[in-house]
Short mmCIF file of N, CA and C in Angstrom, two decimals:
data_model
loop_
_atom_site.label_atom_id
_atom_site.label_comp_id
_atom_site.label_asym_id
_atom_site.label_seq_id
_atom_site.Cartn_x
_atom_site.Cartn_y
_atom_site.Cartn_z
N MET A 1 15.05 -25.77 -3.88
CA MET A 1 14.48 -24.20 -2.10
C MET A 1 13.08 -23.92 -2.77
N THR A 2 12.59 -23.51 -1.42
CA THR A 2 11.51 -23.24 -1.64
C THR A 2 11.06 -21.78 -0.81
N ILE A 3 10.32 -20.74 -1.37
CA ILE A 3 10.05 -19.09 -1.40
C ILE A 3 9.66 -19.37 0.15
N SER A 4 9.81 -18.18 0.81
CA SER A 4 9.37 -18.04 2.36
C SER A 4 7.75 -17.17 2.27
N MET A 5 6.90 -17.84 2.44
CA MET A 5 5.81 -16.32 2.01
C MET A 5 6.02 -15.84 2.83
N TYR A 6 6.26 -15.46 4.72
CA TYR A 6 6.95 -14.53 5.24
C TYR A 6 7.52 -13.48 4.69
N GLU A 7 8.99 -13.59 4.42
CA GLU A 7 9.70 -13.20 3.84
C GLU A 7 9.51 -11.91 2.41
N ALA A 8 8.99 -12.65 1.48
CA ALA A 8 7.82 -12.64 -0.02
C ALA A 8 6.85 -11.48 0.41
N SER A 9 6.52 -11.63 1.42
CA SER A 9 5.78 -10.54 2.15
C SER A 9 5.43 -10.16 2.93
N VAL A 10 5.61 -9.70 4.60
CA VAL A 10 5.30 -9.34 5.58
C VAL A 10 6.68 -7.87 5.41
N PRO A 11 7.61 -8.58 5.40
CA PRO A 11 9.17 -7.61 5.45
C PRO A 11 8.86 -6.75 3.92
N VAL A 12 8.24 -7.05 2.94
CA VAL A 12 8.37 -6.63 1.76
C VAL A 12 7.17 -5.31 2.04
N PHE A 13 6.62 -5.48 1.92
CA PHE A 13 4.89 -4.39 2.85
C PHE A 13 5.47 -3.78 3.28
N SER A 14 6.56 -4.17 4.62
CA SER A 14 6.63 -3.28 5.44
C SER A 14 7.75 -2.21 5.58
N ALA A 15 8.96 -2.67 4.47
CA ALA A 15 9.64 -1.82 3.78
C ALA A 15 9.41 -0.37 3.15
N ARG A 16 8.65 -0.76 1.94
CA ARG A 16 7.80 -0.36 0.98
C ARG A 16 6.36 0.74 1.59
N LEU A 17 5.71 0.25 3.06
CA LEU A 17 4.96 1.58 3.37
C LEU A 17 5.65 1.77 4.46
N LYS A 18 7.31 2.23 5.03
CA LYS A 18 7.89 2.97 5.49
C LYS A 18 8.97 3.99 4.50
N ALA A 19 8.64 3.37 3.46
CA ALA A 19 9.40 4.36 2.45
C ALA A 19 8.16 5.35 1.98
N LEU A 20 7.06 5.38 1.76
CA LEU A 20 5.85 5.77 1.56
C LEU A 20 5.85 6.36 2.50
N SER A 21 5.79 6.72 3.88
CA SER A 21 5.84 6.97 4.40
C SER A 21 6.28 8.88 4.55
N ASN A 22 7.76 8.19 4.00
CA ASN A 22 8.90 9.27 3.66
C ASN A 22 8.26 9.67 2.36
N VAL A 23 8.10 9.80 1.86
CA VAL A 23 7.46 10.10 0.48
C VAL A 23 6.59 11.01 0.77
N LEU A 24 5.19 10.50 1.09
CA LEU A 24 4.31 11.38 2.15
C LEU A 24 5.03 13.02 2.73
N ALA A 25 5.89 12.07 3.42
CA ALA A 25 6.58 13.02 4.52
C ALA A 25 6.61 14.34 3.42
N ALA A 26 7.29 13.62 3.12
CA ALA A 26 8.32 14.98 1.84
C ALA A 26 6.88 15.93 0.69
N ALA A 27 5.88 14.89 0.56
CA ALA A 27 5.19 15.70 -0.12
C ALA A 27 4.64 16.88 1.11
N GLU A 28 4.07 16.00 2.13
CA GLU A 28 4.07 17.94 3.20
C GLU A 28 5.02 18.70 3.44
N GLN A 29 5.87 18.84 3.74
CA GLN A 29 7.22 19.40 3.65
C GLN A 29 7.10 19.91 2.28
N ASN A 30 6.89 19.55 1.10
CA ASN A 30 7.19 20.78 0.06
C ASN A 30 5.62 21.86 -0.24
N ALA A 31 4.17 20.78 0.54
CA ALA A 31 3.27 21.75 0.29
C ALA A 31 3.92 23.24 1.08
N LEU A 32 4.29 22.82 2.44
CA LEU A 32 3.75 23.84 3.39
C LEU A 32 5.42 25.21 2.89
N ASP A 33 6.82 24.60 1.93
CA ASP A 33 7.06 24.99 1.78
C ASP A 33 6.95 26.41 0.35
N ARG A 34 6.39 25.22 -0.28
CA ARG A 34 6.09 26.26 -2.22
C ARG A 34 4.77 27.03 -1.37
N LYS A 35 4.14 26.81 0.11
CA LYS A 35 2.87 27.19 -0.04
C LYS A 35 1.39 26.88 -0.96
N ILE A 36 0.90 25.70 -0.63
CA ILE A 36 0.31 25.04 -1.18
C ILE A 36 -0.43 24.15 -0.30
N ASP A 37 -1.92 24.83 -0.40
CA ASP A 37 -2.47 23.85 0.59
C ASP A 37 -2.28 22.39 -0.12
N PRO A 38 -2.54 21.22 1.36
CA PRO A 38 -1.78 20.18 1.25
C PRO A 38 -2.95 19.29 0.74
N GLN A 39 -4.46 19.97 0.84
CA GLN A 39 -5.37 19.30 -0.24
C GLN A 39 -5.37 18.73 -2.10
N VAL A 40 -4.01 19.99 -2.16
CA VAL A 40 -3.79 20.43 -3.80
C VAL A 40 -3.90 18.66 -3.78
N PHE A 41 -2.49 18.73 -3.31
CA PHE A 41 -1.88 17.20 -3.21
C PHE A 41 -2.64 16.05 -2.93
N LEU A 42 -3.90 16.05 -1.77
CA LEU A 42 -4.20 14.39 -1.60
C LEU A 42 -4.91 14.52 -2.15
N THR A 43 -5.76 15.45 -3.06
CA THR A 43 -7.07 15.09 -4.08
C THR A 43 -6.69 15.15 -5.47
N ALA A 44 -5.13 15.09 -5.51
CA ALA A 44 -4.63 15.24 -7.26
C ALA A 44 -4.87 13.82 -7.44
N ARG A 45 -4.54 13.54 -8.84
CA ARG A 45 -4.29 12.51 -10.10
C ARG A 45 -4.22 12.26 -11.18
N LEU A 46 -3.16 11.39 -11.33
CA LEU A 46 -3.03 11.66 -13.12
C LEU A 46 -3.58 11.22 -14.08
N ALA A 47 -4.92 10.66 -13.83
CA ALA A 47 -5.78 10.89 -15.37
C ALA A 47 -7.33 11.13 -14.66
N PRO A 48 -8.26 11.69 -15.52
CA PRO A 48 -9.92 11.75 -14.52
C PRO A 48 -9.89 10.64 -14.19
N ASP A 49 -10.18 9.13 -14.57
CA ASP A 49 -10.49 7.87 -14.15
C ASP A 49 -9.88 6.85 -13.04
N MET A 50 -8.85 7.97 -12.63
CA MET A 50 -8.01 7.55 -11.49
C MET A 50 -8.08 7.70 -10.28
N PHE A 51 -7.67 7.14 -9.23
CA PHE A 51 -7.73 7.31 -7.39
C PHE A 51 -7.41 8.75 -7.81
N ALA A 52 -7.35 9.52 -6.91
CA ALA A 52 -6.80 10.67 -6.11
C ALA A 52 -5.89 9.80 -5.30
N LEU A 53 -4.68 10.83 -4.87
CA LEU A 53 -3.35 9.98 -4.04
C LEU A 53 -3.83 10.02 -2.82
N THR A 54 -4.87 10.41 -2.14
CA THR A 54 -5.47 9.71 -0.55
C THR A 54 -5.41 8.05 -0.76
N ARG A 55 -6.81 7.67 -2.15
CA ARG A 55 -7.02 6.41 -2.36
C ARG A 55 -6.34 5.51 -2.51
N GLN A 56 -5.57 5.71 -2.85
CA GLN A 56 -4.25 5.37 -3.84
C GLN A 56 -3.10 4.66 -2.60
N VAL A 57 -3.34 5.53 -1.61
CA VAL A 57 -2.41 4.68 -0.39
C VAL A 57 -3.65 4.20 0.37
N GLN A 58 -4.91 4.68 0.86
CA GLN A 58 -5.71 3.64 1.22
C GLN A 58 -5.53 2.38 0.72
N ILE A 59 -5.24 2.17 -0.98
CA ILE A 59 -5.59 1.01 -1.32
C ILE A 59 -4.53 0.29 -1.16
N ALA A 60 -3.40 1.13 -1.41
CA ALA A 60 -2.51 0.11 -1.17
C ALA A 60 -2.33 -0.18 0.17
N THR A 61 -2.52 0.42 1.28
CA THR A 61 -2.29 -0.13 2.52
C THR A 61 -3.54 -1.33 3.40
N ASP A 62 -4.12 -1.26 2.01
CA ASP A 62 -5.54 -2.88 2.04
C ASP A 62 -4.54 -4.29 1.28
N HIS A 63 -4.11 -3.75 0.82
CA HIS A 63 -3.18 -5.19 -0.09
C HIS A 63 -2.16 -5.12 0.93
N ALA A 64 -1.25 -4.64 1.66
CA ALA A 64 -0.64 -4.43 2.52
C ALA A 64 -1.24 -5.24 3.69
N LYS A 65 -2.00 -5.15 4.03
CA LYS A 65 -2.69 -6.20 5.84
C LYS A 65 -3.62 -6.85 5.24
N GLY A 66 -4.23 -7.09 3.94
CA GLY A 66 -5.18 -8.07 3.31
C GLY A 66 -4.04 -9.13 2.92
N ALA A 67 -3.27 -9.15 2.35
CA ALA A 67 -1.90 -10.31 2.04
C ALA A 67 -2.08 -10.98 3.34
N PRO A 68 -0.83 -10.70 4.38
CA PRO A 68 -0.58 -11.62 5.23
C PRO A 68 -2.14 -11.82 6.49
N SER A 69 -2.55 -11.12 6.63
CA SER A 69 -4.18 -11.85 7.10
C SER A 69 -4.34 -12.82 6.23
N ARG A 70 -4.84 -13.19 4.95
CA ARG A 70 -5.56 -13.78 3.84
C ARG A 70 -4.53 -15.11 4.36
N LEU A 71 -3.59 -14.96 4.15
CA LEU A 71 -1.94 -15.88 4.35
C LEU A 71 -2.14 -16.55 5.76
N ALA A 72 -2.66 -16.05 6.67
CA ALA A 72 -2.29 -16.36 7.59
C ALA A 72 -3.93 -17.34 8.22
N GLY A 73 -5.26 -17.55 7.54
CA GLY A 73 -6.07 -17.32 7.99
C GLY A 73 -6.63 -16.25 9.25
N ARG A 74 -6.11 -15.05 9.17
CA ARG A 74 -6.84 -14.22 9.77
C ARG A 74 -8.13 -13.41 9.36
N GLU A 75 -8.40 -12.74 10.19
CA GLU A 75 -10.14 -11.33 9.16
C GLU A 75 -9.08 -10.45 8.99
N VAL A 76 -9.32 -9.99 7.86
CA VAL A 76 -8.43 -8.67 7.39
C VAL A 76 -9.39 -7.87 8.06
N PRO A 77 -8.59 -6.97 8.79
CA PRO A 77 -8.99 -5.33 9.48
C PRO A 77 -9.63 -4.78 8.47
N LYS A 78 -10.80 -4.22 8.78
CA LYS A 78 -11.57 -2.77 7.82
C LYS A 78 -11.07 -1.81 8.62
N TYR A 79 -10.86 -1.05 7.91
CA TYR A 79 -10.47 1.01 7.94
C TYR A 79 -11.48 1.83 7.71
N GLU A 80 -11.96 2.34 8.17
CA GLU A 80 -12.94 3.47 6.87
C GLU A 80 -13.10 3.94 6.58
N ASP A 81 -11.62 3.85 5.82
CA ASP A 81 -11.16 5.06 4.57
C ASP A 81 -11.59 6.32 4.45
N ASN A 82 -11.37 7.14 5.46
CA ASN A 82 -11.40 8.45 6.49
C ASN A 82 -10.78 8.93 6.08
N GLU A 83 -9.49 9.38 5.50
CA GLU A 83 -8.76 9.28 5.49
C GLU A 83 -8.24 10.98 5.05
N ALA A 84 -8.13 12.52 6.02
CA ALA A 84 -8.28 13.77 4.90
C ALA A 84 -6.99 14.94 5.38
N SER A 85 -6.59 13.92 5.45
CA SER A 85 -5.14 14.88 5.10
C SER A 85 -4.04 14.06 4.93
N PHE A 86 -2.37 14.55 5.55
CA PHE A 86 -1.15 13.55 5.34
C PHE A 86 -0.97 12.99 6.27
N ALA A 87 -1.37 14.08 7.73
CA ALA A 87 -1.47 13.00 8.99
C ALA A 87 -1.93 11.74 9.23
N ASP A 88 -3.33 12.02 8.73
CA ASP A 88 -4.30 10.36 8.93
C ASP A 88 -3.30 9.58 7.76
N LEU A 89 -3.07 10.09 6.42
CA LEU A 89 -2.96 9.01 5.82
C LEU A 89 -1.14 8.38 7.22
N GLU A 90 -0.70 9.20 6.96
CA GLU A 90 0.77 8.45 8.71
C GLU A 90 0.14 7.32 8.92
N ALA A 91 -1.21 8.31 10.09
CA ALA A 91 -2.16 6.96 10.99
C ALA A 91 -2.20 5.94 10.40
N ARG A 92 -2.25 6.01 9.28
CA ARG A 92 -3.15 4.71 8.68
C ARG A 92 -2.00 3.94 7.29
N ILE A 93 -0.88 4.49 7.73
CA ILE A 93 0.13 3.46 7.15
C ILE A 93 1.02 2.78 8.64
N ALA A 94 0.88 3.74 9.53
CA ALA A 94 1.56 3.36 11.64
C ALA A 94 0.80 2.11 11.91
N LYS A 95 -0.56 2.28 11.75
CA LYS A 95 -1.64 1.54 12.20
C LYS A 95 -1.57 -0.58 11.00
N THR A 96 -0.94 0.24 9.89
CA THR A 96 -1.07 -1.02 9.04
C THR A 96 0.87 -1.46 9.49
N LEU A 97 1.41 -0.83 9.69
CA LEU A 97 2.95 -1.80 10.15
C LEU A 97 2.83 -2.01 11.33
N ALA A 98 2.13 -1.38 12.01
CA ALA A 98 1.43 -1.93 13.75
C ALA A 98 1.20 -3.44 13.08
N LEU A 99 -0.29 -3.27 12.64
CA LEU A 99 -0.33 -4.87 12.12
C LEU A 99 0.43 -5.65 11.77
N LEU A 100 1.10 -5.81 10.94
CA LEU A 100 2.48 -6.21 10.40
C LEU A 100 3.28 -6.77 10.99
N ALA A 101 3.50 -6.20 12.53
CA ALA A 101 4.67 -6.38 13.40
C ALA A 101 3.51 -7.60 14.00
N THR A 102 2.96 -7.79 13.83
CA THR A 102 2.07 -9.21 14.89
C THR A 102 2.12 -9.94 13.84
N PHE A 103 2.62 -10.91 12.80
CA PHE A 103 2.76 -12.20 11.94
C PHE A 103 4.49 -12.42 12.56
N SER A 104 3.98 -13.68 12.24
CA SER A 104 5.53 -14.26 12.57
C SER A 104 5.59 -15.49 11.51
N ALA A 105 6.49 -15.90 11.19
CA ALA A 105 6.85 -16.87 9.25
C ALA A 105 5.83 -17.65 10.21
N ALA A 106 5.79 -17.96 11.02
CA ALA A 106 5.24 -19.54 11.60
C ALA A 106 3.68 -19.57 10.94
N ASP A 107 3.27 -17.78 11.15
CA ASP A 107 1.85 -17.86 10.78
C ASP A 107 1.70 -18.39 9.11
N ILE A 108 2.52 -17.58 8.33
CA ILE A 108 2.17 -17.59 6.95
C ILE A 108 2.96 -18.52 6.08
N ASP A 109 4.54 -18.98 6.40
CA ASP A 109 5.07 -20.08 5.70
C ASP A 109 4.22 -21.16 5.12
N GLY A 110 4.25 -21.78 4.46
CA GLY A 110 3.74 -22.90 4.06
C GLY A 110 2.15 -22.58 3.52
N SER A 111 2.19 -21.37 3.02
CA SER A 111 0.40 -21.60 2.67
C SER A 111 0.33 -21.20 1.17
N ASP A 112 1.22 -21.51 0.61
CA ASP A 112 2.03 -21.69 -0.93
C ASP A 112 0.25 -22.02 -1.26
N ASP A 113 0.01 -23.44 -0.77
CA ASP A 113 -0.78 -24.18 -1.65
C ASP A 113 -2.27 -23.31 -0.45
N LYS A 114 -2.32 -22.23 0.14
CA LYS A 114 -3.50 -22.82 0.99
C LYS A 114 -4.62 -21.65 0.69
N VAL A 115 -6.04 -21.96 -0.42
CA VAL A 115 -7.33 -21.61 -0.99
C VAL A 115 -7.61 -20.12 -0.80
N ILE A 116 -7.20 -19.10 -1.37
CA ILE A 116 -7.69 -17.64 -1.02
C ILE A 116 -9.13 -17.21 -2.07
N GLU A 117 -9.47 -17.02 -1.11
CA GLU A 117 -11.31 -16.79 -1.74
C GLU A 117 -11.91 -15.55 -1.42
N LEU A 118 -11.97 -14.67 -2.37
CA LEU A 118 -11.53 -13.38 -2.92
C LEU A 118 -12.61 -12.61 -4.11
N LYS A 119 -12.97 -11.18 -4.12
CA LYS A 119 -13.85 -10.67 -5.10
C LYS A 119 -12.75 -9.93 -5.90
N LEU A 120 -12.70 -10.60 -7.33
CA LEU A 120 -11.95 -9.44 -7.72
C LEU A 120 -12.87 -9.01 -8.93
N GLY A 121 -12.50 -7.88 -9.14
CA GLY A 121 -13.45 -7.33 -10.14
C GLY A 121 -14.92 -7.95 -10.41
N GLY A 122 -15.74 -7.88 -8.87
CA GLY A 122 -16.93 -8.12 -9.19
C GLY A 122 -17.23 -9.66 -9.37
N ARG A 123 -16.17 -10.33 -9.36
CA ARG A 123 -16.95 -11.93 -9.14
C ARG A 123 -15.52 -13.06 -8.01
N GLU A 124 -16.33 -13.63 -7.50
CA GLU A 124 -15.43 -14.73 -6.50
C GLU A 124 -14.66 -15.28 -7.80
N THR A 125 -13.42 -15.65 -6.75
CA THR A 125 -11.91 -15.74 -7.16
C THR A 125 -11.68 -16.56 -5.72
N THR A 126 -11.25 -17.86 -6.97
CA THR A 126 -10.15 -18.84 -6.08
C THR A 126 -8.49 -18.83 -6.52
N LEU A 127 -7.56 -18.76 -5.08
CA LEU A 127 -6.48 -18.74 -5.76
C LEU A 127 -5.76 -19.77 -4.60
N GLY A 128 -4.44 -20.05 -5.03
CA GLY A 128 -3.75 -20.70 -3.92
C GLY A 128 -2.66 -19.53 -3.59
N GLY A 129 -2.24 -19.86 -2.35
CA GLY A 129 -1.29 -18.35 -1.88
C GLY A 129 -0.31 -18.00 -1.90
N MET A 130 0.69 -18.81 -3.15
CA MET A 130 1.24 -18.18 -3.13
C MET A 130 0.72 -17.41 -5.10
N GLN A 131 -0.25 -17.82 -5.42
CA GLN A 131 -0.89 -17.32 -6.69
C GLN A 131 -1.25 -15.81 -6.21
N TYR A 132 -2.01 -15.75 -5.60
CA TYR A 132 -2.57 -14.47 -4.77
C TYR A 132 -1.81 -13.58 -4.44
N LEU A 133 -0.50 -14.36 -3.88
CA LEU A 133 0.55 -13.27 -3.46
C LEU A 133 0.97 -12.62 -4.53
N LEU A 134 1.57 -13.47 -5.20
CA LEU A 134 2.32 -13.00 -6.71
C LEU A 134 2.03 -12.00 -7.92
N HIS A 135 0.84 -13.45 -7.73
CA HIS A 135 0.37 -12.30 -8.81
C HIS A 135 -1.34 -11.58 -8.77
N VAL A 136 -2.07 -11.09 -7.01
CA VAL A 136 -2.79 -10.13 -6.86
C VAL A 136 -2.56 -8.90 -6.02
N ALA A 137 -2.00 -9.68 -4.95
CA ALA A 137 -1.80 -9.03 -3.78
C ALA A 137 -0.45 -7.88 -4.41
N MET A 138 0.65 -9.04 -4.72
CA MET A 138 2.15 -7.95 -4.41
C MET A 138 1.79 -6.90 -5.81
N PRO A 139 1.39 -7.19 -6.89
CA PRO A 139 1.24 -6.46 -8.21
C PRO A 139 0.03 -5.12 -8.08
N ASN A 140 -1.25 -5.18 -7.12
CA ASN A 140 -1.59 -4.35 -6.83
C ASN A 140 -1.56 -3.14 -5.35
N PHE A 141 -0.70 -3.60 -4.58
CA PHE A 141 0.17 -3.05 -3.73
C PHE A 141 1.52 -2.07 -4.61
N TYR A 142 2.21 -2.64 -5.42
CA TYR A 142 3.01 -1.51 -5.81
C TYR A 142 2.36 -0.60 -6.99
N PHE A 143 1.23 -1.42 -7.81
CA PHE A 143 0.67 -0.06 -8.53
C PHE A 143 0.73 1.00 -7.72
N HIS A 144 -1.06 1.21 -6.88
CA HIS A 144 -0.84 1.93 -5.53
C HIS A 144 0.05 2.72 -5.65
N LEU A 145 1.36 2.08 -4.84
CA LEU A 145 2.39 2.58 -4.54
C LEU A 145 2.76 3.29 -5.17
N THR A 146 3.21 2.83 -6.42
CA THR A 146 4.14 3.44 -7.98
C THR A 146 3.28 4.97 -8.04
N THR A 147 1.52 4.85 -8.49
CA THR A 147 0.96 5.79 -8.28
C THR A 147 0.64 6.70 -7.58
N ALA A 148 0.56 6.51 -6.29
CA ALA A 148 1.03 7.43 -5.01
C ALA A 148 2.44 8.53 -5.47
N TYR A 149 2.97 8.05 -5.51
CA TYR A 149 4.09 8.65 -6.18
C TYR A 149 4.72 9.22 -7.15
N ASP A 150 3.93 8.82 -8.08
CA ASP A 150 3.36 9.18 -9.23
C ASP A 150 3.07 10.52 -9.36
N ILE A 151 1.77 10.81 -8.54
CA ILE A 151 0.82 11.30 -8.14
C ILE A 151 1.93 12.81 -7.56
N LEU A 152 2.04 12.62 -6.43
CA LEU A 152 3.41 13.90 -6.32
C LEU A 152 4.61 13.90 -7.07
N ARG A 153 5.02 13.17 -8.03
CA ARG A 153 6.18 13.51 -8.28
C ARG A 153 5.83 14.97 -9.73
N HIS A 154 4.32 14.32 -10.45
CA HIS A 154 4.02 15.05 -11.33
C HIS A 154 3.44 16.50 -10.63
N ASN A 155 3.70 16.28 -9.19
CA ASN A 155 2.85 17.51 -8.87
C ASN A 155 4.15 18.49 -8.37
N GLY A 156 5.09 18.14 -8.55
CA GLY A 156 6.39 18.75 -8.72
C GLY A 156 7.25 18.53 -7.65
N VAL A 157 6.49 17.70 -6.56
CA VAL A 157 7.30 17.12 -5.17
C VAL A 157 8.78 16.78 -5.38
N PRO A 158 9.66 17.62 -5.19
CA PRO A 158 10.98 16.27 -5.30
C PRO A 158 12.09 15.24 -4.78
N LEU A 159 11.23 13.90 -5.87
CA LEU A 159 11.51 13.26 -4.96
C LEU A 159 12.62 12.22 -6.20
N GLY A 160 12.68 10.98 -5.00
CA GLY A 160 13.97 10.71 -6.74
C GLY A 160 13.57 9.08 -6.33
N LYS A 161 14.07 8.20 -6.88
CA LYS A 161 13.90 6.30 -6.63
C LYS A 161 14.60 5.90 -5.73
N ALA A 162 15.58 7.10 -4.76
CA ALA A 162 15.92 6.30 -3.64
C ALA A 162 14.93 6.55 -2.05
N THR A 163 14.01 7.40 -2.20
CA THR A 163 12.92 8.43 -1.87
C THR A 163 11.92 6.72 -1.72
N PHE A 164 11.66 6.47 -3.29
CA PHE A 164 10.10 5.28 -3.19
C PHE A 164 11.13 4.61 -2.70
N LEU A 165 12.42 3.84 -2.92
CA LEU A 165 12.73 2.98 -2.83
C LEU A 165 13.02 2.77 -1.05
N GLY A 166 13.41 3.62 -0.34
CA GLY A 166 13.62 3.93 1.12
C GLY A 166 14.84 3.64 1.25
N SER A 167 15.25 4.23 0.43
CA SER A 167 17.43 4.11 0.72
C SER A 167 17.87 5.52 1.36
N ARG A 168 16.62 6.66 1.60
CA ARG A 168 16.86 7.91 2.06
C ARG A 168 15.35 8.37 2.56
#
């Protein structure tokens, strides 16, 4: 049995981005409830050499839009990375979800061995489609998704695993 490249990508990205949207909504409400300037959360980071929350969300959406686009042989849409509020981040997620909805299994299935060329760490890299999806796109997506959650949790936003997973 072979893996469906579509099922391993688009529905997973979509579900996790919807959960991220719920995480951000909870953070925005928590900032309001605690009378904290939302910028405190949006610019928070776990360590001085890590990206802030806003950039974590931007990079997560970049992987969610980039992987299916590359696997389907489409141009990866460029986003401006100018989000400055929770509403802006929500709009970016919504735009990414709308893009993901344009892909079908016919667009992506069979891309297991498709040659994917991209820059990793400043150098050109060539990978097979499945290797790219499972060893580059998904791990990076989950890293930035988890880091965004962790930044908010570290700052006292009452989040739990169920919110991260999207089950509430």
